[in-house]
CSV table of C-alpha atoms in Angstrom, one decimal:
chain,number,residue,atom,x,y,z
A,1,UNK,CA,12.8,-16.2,5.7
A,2,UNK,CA,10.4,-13.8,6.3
A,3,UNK,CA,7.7,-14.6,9.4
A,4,UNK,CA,4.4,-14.2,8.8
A,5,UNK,CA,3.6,-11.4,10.8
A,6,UNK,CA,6.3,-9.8,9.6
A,7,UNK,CA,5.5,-10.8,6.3
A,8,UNK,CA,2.3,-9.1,6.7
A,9,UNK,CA,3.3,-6.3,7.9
A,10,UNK,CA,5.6,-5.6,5.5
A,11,UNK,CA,3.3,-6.4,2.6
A,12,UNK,CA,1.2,-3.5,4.0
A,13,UNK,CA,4.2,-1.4,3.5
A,14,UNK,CA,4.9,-2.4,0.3
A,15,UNK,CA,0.8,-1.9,-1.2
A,16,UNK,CA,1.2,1.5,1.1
A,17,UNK,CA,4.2,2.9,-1.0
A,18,UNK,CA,3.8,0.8,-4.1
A,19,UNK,CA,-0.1,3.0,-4.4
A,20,UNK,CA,1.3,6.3,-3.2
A,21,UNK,CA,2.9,6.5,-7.0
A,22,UNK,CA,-0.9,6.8,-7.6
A,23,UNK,CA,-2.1,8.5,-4.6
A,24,UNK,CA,0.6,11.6,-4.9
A,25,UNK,CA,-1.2,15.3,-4.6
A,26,UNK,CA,-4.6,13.5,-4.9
A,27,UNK,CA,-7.9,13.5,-2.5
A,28,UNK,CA,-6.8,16.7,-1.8
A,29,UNK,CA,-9.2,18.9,-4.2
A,30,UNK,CA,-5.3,20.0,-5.7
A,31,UNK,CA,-4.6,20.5,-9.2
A,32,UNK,CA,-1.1,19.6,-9.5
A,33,UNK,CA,-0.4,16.0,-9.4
A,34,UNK,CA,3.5,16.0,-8.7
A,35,UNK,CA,5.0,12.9,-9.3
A,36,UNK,CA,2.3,10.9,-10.1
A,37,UNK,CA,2.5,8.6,-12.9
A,38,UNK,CA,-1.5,8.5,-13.4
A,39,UNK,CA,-1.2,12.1,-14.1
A,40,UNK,CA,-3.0,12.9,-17.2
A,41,UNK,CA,-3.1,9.6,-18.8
A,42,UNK,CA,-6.0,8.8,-21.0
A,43,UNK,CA,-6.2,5.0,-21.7
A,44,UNK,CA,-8.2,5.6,-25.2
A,45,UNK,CA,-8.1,2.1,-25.9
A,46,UNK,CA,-10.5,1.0,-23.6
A,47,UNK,CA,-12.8,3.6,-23.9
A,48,UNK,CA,-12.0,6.7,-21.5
A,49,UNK,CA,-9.8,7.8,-18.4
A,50,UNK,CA,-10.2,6.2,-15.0
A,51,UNK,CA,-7.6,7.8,-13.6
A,52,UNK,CA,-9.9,10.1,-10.6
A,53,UNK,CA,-11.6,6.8,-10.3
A,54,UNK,CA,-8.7,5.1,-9.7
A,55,UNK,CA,-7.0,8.0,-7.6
A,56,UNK,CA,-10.3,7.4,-5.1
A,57,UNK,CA,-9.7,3.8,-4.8
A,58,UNK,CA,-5.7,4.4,-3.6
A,59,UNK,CA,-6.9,7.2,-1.0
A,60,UNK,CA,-9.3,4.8,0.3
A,61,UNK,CA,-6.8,2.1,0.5
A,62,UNK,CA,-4.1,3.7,2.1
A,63,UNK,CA,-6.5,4.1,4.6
A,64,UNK,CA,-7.2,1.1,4.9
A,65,UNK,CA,-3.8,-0.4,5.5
A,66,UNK,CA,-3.1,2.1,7.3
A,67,UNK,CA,-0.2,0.9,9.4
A,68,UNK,CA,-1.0,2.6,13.0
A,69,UNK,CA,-5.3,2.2,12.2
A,70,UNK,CA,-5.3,0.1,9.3
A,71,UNK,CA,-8.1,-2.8,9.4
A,72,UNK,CA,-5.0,-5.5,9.2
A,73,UNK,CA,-3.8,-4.0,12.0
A,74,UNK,CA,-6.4,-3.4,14.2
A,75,UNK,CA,-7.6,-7.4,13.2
A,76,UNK,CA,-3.9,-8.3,15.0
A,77,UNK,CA,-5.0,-6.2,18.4
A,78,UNK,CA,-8.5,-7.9,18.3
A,79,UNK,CA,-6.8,-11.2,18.1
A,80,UNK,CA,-4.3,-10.4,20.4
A,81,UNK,CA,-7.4,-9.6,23.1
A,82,UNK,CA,-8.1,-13.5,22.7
A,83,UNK,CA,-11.8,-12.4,23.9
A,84,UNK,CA,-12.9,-16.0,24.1
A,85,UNK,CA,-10.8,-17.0,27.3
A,86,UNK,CA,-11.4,-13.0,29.2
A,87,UNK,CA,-13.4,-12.6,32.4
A,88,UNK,CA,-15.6,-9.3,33.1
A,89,UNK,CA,-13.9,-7.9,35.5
A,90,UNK,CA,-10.7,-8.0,32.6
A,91,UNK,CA,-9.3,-4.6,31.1
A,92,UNK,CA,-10.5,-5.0,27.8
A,93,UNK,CA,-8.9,-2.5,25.7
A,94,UNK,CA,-11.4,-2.4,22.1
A,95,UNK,CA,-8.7,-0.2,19.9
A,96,UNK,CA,-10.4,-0.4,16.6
A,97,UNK,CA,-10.4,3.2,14.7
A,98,UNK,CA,-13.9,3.9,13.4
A,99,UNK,CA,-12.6,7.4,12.2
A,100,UNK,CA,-10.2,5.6,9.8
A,101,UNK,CA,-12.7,2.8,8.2
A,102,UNK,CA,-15.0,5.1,7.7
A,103,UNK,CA,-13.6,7.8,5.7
A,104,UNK,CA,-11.9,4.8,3.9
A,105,UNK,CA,-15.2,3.3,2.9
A,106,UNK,CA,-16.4,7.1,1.9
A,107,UNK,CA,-13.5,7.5,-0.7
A,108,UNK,CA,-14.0,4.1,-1.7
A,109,UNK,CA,-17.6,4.8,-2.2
A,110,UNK,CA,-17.0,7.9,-4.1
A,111,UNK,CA,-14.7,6.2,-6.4
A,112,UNK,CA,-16.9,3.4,-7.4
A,113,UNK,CA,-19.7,5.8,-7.8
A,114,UNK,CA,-17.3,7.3,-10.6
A,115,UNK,CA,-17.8,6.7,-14.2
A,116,UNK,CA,-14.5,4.1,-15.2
A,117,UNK,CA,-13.9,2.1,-18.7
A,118,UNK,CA,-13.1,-1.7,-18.8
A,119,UNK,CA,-9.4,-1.3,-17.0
A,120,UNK,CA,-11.4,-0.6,-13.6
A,121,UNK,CA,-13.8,-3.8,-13.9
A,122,UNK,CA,-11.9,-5.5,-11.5
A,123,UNK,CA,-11.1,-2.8,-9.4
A,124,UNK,CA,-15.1,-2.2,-9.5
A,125,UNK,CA,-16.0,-5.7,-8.2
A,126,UNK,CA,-13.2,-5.5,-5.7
A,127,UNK,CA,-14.5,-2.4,-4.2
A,128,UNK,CA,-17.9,-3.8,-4.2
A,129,UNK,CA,-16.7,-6.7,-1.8
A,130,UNK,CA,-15.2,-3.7,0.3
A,131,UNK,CA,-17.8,-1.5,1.0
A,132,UNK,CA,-20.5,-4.4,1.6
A,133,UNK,CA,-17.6,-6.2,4.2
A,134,UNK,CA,-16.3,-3.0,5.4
A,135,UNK,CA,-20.5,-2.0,6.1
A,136,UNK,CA,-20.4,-4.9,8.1
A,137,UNK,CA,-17.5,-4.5,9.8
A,138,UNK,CA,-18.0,-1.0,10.6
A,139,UNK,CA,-21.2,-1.7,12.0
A,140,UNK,CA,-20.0,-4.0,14.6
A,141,UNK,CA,-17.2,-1.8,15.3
A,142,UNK,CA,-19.6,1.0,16.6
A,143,UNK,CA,-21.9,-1.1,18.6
A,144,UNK,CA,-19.2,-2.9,20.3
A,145,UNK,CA,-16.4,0.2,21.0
A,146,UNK,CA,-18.9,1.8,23.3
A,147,UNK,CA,-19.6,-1.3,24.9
A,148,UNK,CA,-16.4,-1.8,25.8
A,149,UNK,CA,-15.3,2.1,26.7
A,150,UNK,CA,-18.2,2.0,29.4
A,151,UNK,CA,-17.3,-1.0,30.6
A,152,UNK,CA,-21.0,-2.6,29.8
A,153,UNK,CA,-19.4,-6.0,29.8
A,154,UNK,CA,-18.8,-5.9,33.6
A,155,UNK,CA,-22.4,-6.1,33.6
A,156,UNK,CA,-23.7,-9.1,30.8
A,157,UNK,CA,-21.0,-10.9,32.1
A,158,UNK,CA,-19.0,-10.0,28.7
A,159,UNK,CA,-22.0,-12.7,26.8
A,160,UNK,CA,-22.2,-9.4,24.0
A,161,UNK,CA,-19.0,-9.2,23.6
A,162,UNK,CA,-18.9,-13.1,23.0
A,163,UNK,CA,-21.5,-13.8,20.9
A,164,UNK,CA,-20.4,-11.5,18.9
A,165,UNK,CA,-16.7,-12.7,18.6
A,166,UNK,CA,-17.3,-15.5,15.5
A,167,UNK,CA,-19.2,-12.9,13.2
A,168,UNK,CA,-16.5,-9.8,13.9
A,169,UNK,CA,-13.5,-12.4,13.0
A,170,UNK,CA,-15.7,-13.2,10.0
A,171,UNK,CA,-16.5,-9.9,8.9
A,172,UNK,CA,-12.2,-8.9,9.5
A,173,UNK,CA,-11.2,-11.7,7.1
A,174,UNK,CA,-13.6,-11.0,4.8
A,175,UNK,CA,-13.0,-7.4,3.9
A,176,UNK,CA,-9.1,-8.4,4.4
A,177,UNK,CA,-9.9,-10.4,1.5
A,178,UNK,CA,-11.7,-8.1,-0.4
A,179,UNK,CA,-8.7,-5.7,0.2
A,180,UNK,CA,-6.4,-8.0,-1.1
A,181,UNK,CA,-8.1,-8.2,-4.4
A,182,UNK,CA,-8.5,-4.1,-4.5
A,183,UNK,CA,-4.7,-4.1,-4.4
A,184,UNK,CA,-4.1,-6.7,-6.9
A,185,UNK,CA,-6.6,-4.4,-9.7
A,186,UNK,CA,-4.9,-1.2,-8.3
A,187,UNK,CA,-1.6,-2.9,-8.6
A,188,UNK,CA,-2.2,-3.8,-12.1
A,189,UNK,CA,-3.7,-0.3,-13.8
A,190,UNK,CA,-0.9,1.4,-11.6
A,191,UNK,CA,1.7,-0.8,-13.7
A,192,UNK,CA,0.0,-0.3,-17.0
A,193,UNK,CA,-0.2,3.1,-16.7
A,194,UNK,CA,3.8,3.0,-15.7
A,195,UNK,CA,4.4,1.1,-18.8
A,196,UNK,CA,2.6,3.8,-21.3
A,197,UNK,CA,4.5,6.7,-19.3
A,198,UNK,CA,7.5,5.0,-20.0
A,199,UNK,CA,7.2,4.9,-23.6
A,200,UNK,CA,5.4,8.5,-23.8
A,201,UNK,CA,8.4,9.8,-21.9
A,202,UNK,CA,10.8,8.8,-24.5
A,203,UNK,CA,8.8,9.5,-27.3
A,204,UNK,CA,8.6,13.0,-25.8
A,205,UNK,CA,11.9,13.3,-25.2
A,206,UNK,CA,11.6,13.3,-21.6
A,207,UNK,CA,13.9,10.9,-20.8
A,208,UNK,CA,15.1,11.4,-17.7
A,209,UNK,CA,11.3,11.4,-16.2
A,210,UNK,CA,11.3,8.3,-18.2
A,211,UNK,CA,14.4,6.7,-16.3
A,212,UNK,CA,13.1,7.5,-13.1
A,213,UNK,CA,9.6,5.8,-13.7
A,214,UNK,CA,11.4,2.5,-15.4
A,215,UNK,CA,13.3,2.1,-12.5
A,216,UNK,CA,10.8,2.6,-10.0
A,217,UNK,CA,8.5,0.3,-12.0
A,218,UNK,CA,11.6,-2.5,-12.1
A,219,UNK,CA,11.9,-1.7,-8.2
A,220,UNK,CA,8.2,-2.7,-7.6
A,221,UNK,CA,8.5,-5.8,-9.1
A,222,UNK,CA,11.6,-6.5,-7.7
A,223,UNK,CA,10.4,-5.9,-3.7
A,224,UNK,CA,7.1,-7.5,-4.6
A,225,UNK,CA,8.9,-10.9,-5.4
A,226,UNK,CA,11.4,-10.1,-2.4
A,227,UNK,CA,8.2,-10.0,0.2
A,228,UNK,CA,6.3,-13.2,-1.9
A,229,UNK,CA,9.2,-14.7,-0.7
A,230,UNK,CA,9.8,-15.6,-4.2
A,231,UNK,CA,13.6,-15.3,-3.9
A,232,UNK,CA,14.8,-17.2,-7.3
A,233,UNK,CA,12.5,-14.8,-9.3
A,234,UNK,CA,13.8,-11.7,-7.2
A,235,UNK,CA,17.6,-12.8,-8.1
A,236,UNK,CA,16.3,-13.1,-11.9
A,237,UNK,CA,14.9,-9.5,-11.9
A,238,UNK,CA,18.1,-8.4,-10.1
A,239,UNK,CA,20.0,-7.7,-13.3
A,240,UNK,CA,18.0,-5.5,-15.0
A,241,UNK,CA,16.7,-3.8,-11.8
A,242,UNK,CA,20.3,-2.9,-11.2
A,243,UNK,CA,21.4,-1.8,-14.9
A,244,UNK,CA,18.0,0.7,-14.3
A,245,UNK,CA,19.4,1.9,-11.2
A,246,UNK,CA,23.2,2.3,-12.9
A,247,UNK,CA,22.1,4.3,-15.6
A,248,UNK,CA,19.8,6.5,-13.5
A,249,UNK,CA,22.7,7.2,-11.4
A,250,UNK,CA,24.5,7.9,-14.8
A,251,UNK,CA,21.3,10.2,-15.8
A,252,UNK,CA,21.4,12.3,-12.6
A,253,UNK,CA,25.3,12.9,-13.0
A,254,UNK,CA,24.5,14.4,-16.2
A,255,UNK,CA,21.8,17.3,-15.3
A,256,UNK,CA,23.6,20.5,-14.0
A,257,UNK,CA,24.1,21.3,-11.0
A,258,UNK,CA,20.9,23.4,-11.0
A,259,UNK,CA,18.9,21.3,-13.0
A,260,UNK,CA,15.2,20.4,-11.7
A,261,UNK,CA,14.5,17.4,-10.0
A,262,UNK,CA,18.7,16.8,-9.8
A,263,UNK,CA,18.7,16.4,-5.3
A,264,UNK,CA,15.5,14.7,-5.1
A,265,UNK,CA,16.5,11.9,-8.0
A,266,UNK,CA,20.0,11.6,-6.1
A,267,UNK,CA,18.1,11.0,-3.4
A,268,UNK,CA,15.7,8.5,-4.9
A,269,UNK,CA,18.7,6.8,-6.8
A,270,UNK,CA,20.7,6.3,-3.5
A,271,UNK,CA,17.7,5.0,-1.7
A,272,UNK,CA,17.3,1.4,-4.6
A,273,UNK,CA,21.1,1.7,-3.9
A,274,UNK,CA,20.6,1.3,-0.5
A,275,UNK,CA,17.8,-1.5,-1.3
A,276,UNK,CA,19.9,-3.3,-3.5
A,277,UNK,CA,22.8,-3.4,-1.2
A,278,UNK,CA,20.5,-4.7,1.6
A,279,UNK,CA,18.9,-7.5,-0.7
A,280,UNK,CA,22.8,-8.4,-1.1
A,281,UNK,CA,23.3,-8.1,2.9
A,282,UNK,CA,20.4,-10.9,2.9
A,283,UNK,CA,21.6,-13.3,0.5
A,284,UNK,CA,25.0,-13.3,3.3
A,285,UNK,CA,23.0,-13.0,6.4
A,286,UNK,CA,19.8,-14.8,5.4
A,287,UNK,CA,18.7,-12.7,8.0
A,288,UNK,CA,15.1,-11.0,8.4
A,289,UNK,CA,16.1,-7.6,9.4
A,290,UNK,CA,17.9,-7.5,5.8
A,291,UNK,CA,14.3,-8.4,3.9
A,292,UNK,CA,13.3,-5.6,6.1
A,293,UNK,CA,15.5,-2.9,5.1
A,294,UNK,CA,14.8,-3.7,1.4
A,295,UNK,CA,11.5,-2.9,2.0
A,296,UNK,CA,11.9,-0.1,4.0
A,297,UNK,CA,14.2,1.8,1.3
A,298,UNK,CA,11.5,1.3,-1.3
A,299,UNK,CA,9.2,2.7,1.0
A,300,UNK,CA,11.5,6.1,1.2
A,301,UNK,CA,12.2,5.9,-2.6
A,302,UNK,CA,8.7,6.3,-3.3
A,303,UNK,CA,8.2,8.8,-0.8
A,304,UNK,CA,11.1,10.7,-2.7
A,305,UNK,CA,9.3,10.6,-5.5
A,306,UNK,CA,6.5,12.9,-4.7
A,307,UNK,CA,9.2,15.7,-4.6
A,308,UNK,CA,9.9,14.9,-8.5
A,309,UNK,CA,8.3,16.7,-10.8
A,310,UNK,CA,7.2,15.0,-13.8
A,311,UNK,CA,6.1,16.0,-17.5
A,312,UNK,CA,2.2,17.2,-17.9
């Protein structure tokens, strides 16, 4: 099973790729939203369109889980200093990306600023925990980087650096928190919205866009119970996962030869063939490099599908 760092790590992946579907040709200033199933969807029911809203949150937390400058990651260096047992005259390396946090918390910002409808409630009060943690965090992120650059704790002894070690680990778990809970709203409009296109896409008669986004949706939920570890409930989605991914296959045999979309969705169909295969591999191997690859051909397959172009 899947270690914890690793497990972390790849959840970060996962909430990466899994958002992209929303974040596709957006923050940009660009009118064409290829491939993006929150593309012109107007959830009347509860009173308006959060969709922009909703685009600002995912460009703000890609950002944020960024997986070279994310704020997971850079909480792993800072842990990995283990400040409390350094002397001054250490080589204390303070890698923390201001440039990163801070244009996350600006998109953030933007976004909540933005007028929603009741589906972005708990995306709201998410992004409220956010921005006032990520404030904080920020803060002590550019008193302290300079502090360390010039090496100014060779002269207090490091005592700055340690008093303020308990509040900086407080301030990282508590917008990691607050992230987690952004991703679970995101998470949850993103699916809604992939449910309605679903059933607009077949109404419309557009149902090859449709097969693409029902398989995509059934390989979310499959790779999200693969990294929860929840391997019983990943086995009972396998079924239907695969059948999505069969007649997809089936779908893009059909188009001609010249048809639109035909290379990228063989593409995109051979990379949940390559994930299924791998979650196969695992149940053999047990091993995590397996859990790893399923992961990691999700992450392609939803990079493949920015290159599809989807009904208006």
């Amino acid at each position: 099973m899947m270690n914890i760092k690793n497990r972390g790590a790849l959840l970060a992946a996962v909430c990466v790729a899994t958002l992209s579907l929303a974040a596709c040709g957006q923050g940009k200033g660009e009118g064409e939203t290829k491939g993006n199933p929150l593309e012109n969807v107007v959830d009347a029911a509860k009173g308006g369109d959060a969709t922009e809203k909703f685009n600002g949150y995912v460009e703000g937390f890609n950002k944020l889980i960024d997986d070279n400058w994310g704020v997971q990651k850079n909480y792993v260096r800072y842990q990995e200093l283990d400040l409390p047992s350094k002397s001054p005259d250490a080589n204390i390396h303070f890698f923390e990306n201001i440039t990163t946090l801070d244009s996350a918390l600006k998109a953030i910002k933007e976004a909540r600023a933005m007028s929603g409808n009741a589906s972005s409630n708990a995306a709201d009060a998410a992004a409220d925990k956010v921005i006032a943690n990520g404030d904080k965090l920020l803060a002590q992120w550019k008193e302290l980087a300079p502090y360390y650059s010039s090496r100014a704790y060779r002269e207090d002894a490091l005592a700055k650096g340690k008093a303020a070690h308990e509040s900086l680990i407080a301030n990282y778990t508590a917008t990691l928190a607050a992230i987690d809970e952004l991703d679970v709203a995101i998470t949850k409009y993103q699916r809604d919205v992939a449910e309605k296109r679903i059933v607009d896409f077949r109404k419309s008669g557009h149902n090859t866009e449709a097969d693409v986004v029902e398989a995509m949706y059934l390989a979310d939920h499959f790779t999200t119970a693969v990294i929860e570890e929840k391997i019983a409930d990943a086995d009972a989605q396998l079924p239907k996962f695969q059948a999505a991914v069969t007649k997809l296959r089936q779908t893009e045999q059909g188009l001609a030869a010249d048809a639109t979309n035909k290379s990228d969705i063989n593409s995109l169909v051979g990379y949940l063939e390559s994930l299924i295969g791998n979650w196969l591999d695992y149940k053999q191997s047990n091993s995590n490099s397996d859990l790893e690859s399923v992961v990691d051909y999700y992450n392609r397959a939803i990079g493949e599908m920015d290159d599809i172009e989807m009904p208006g």
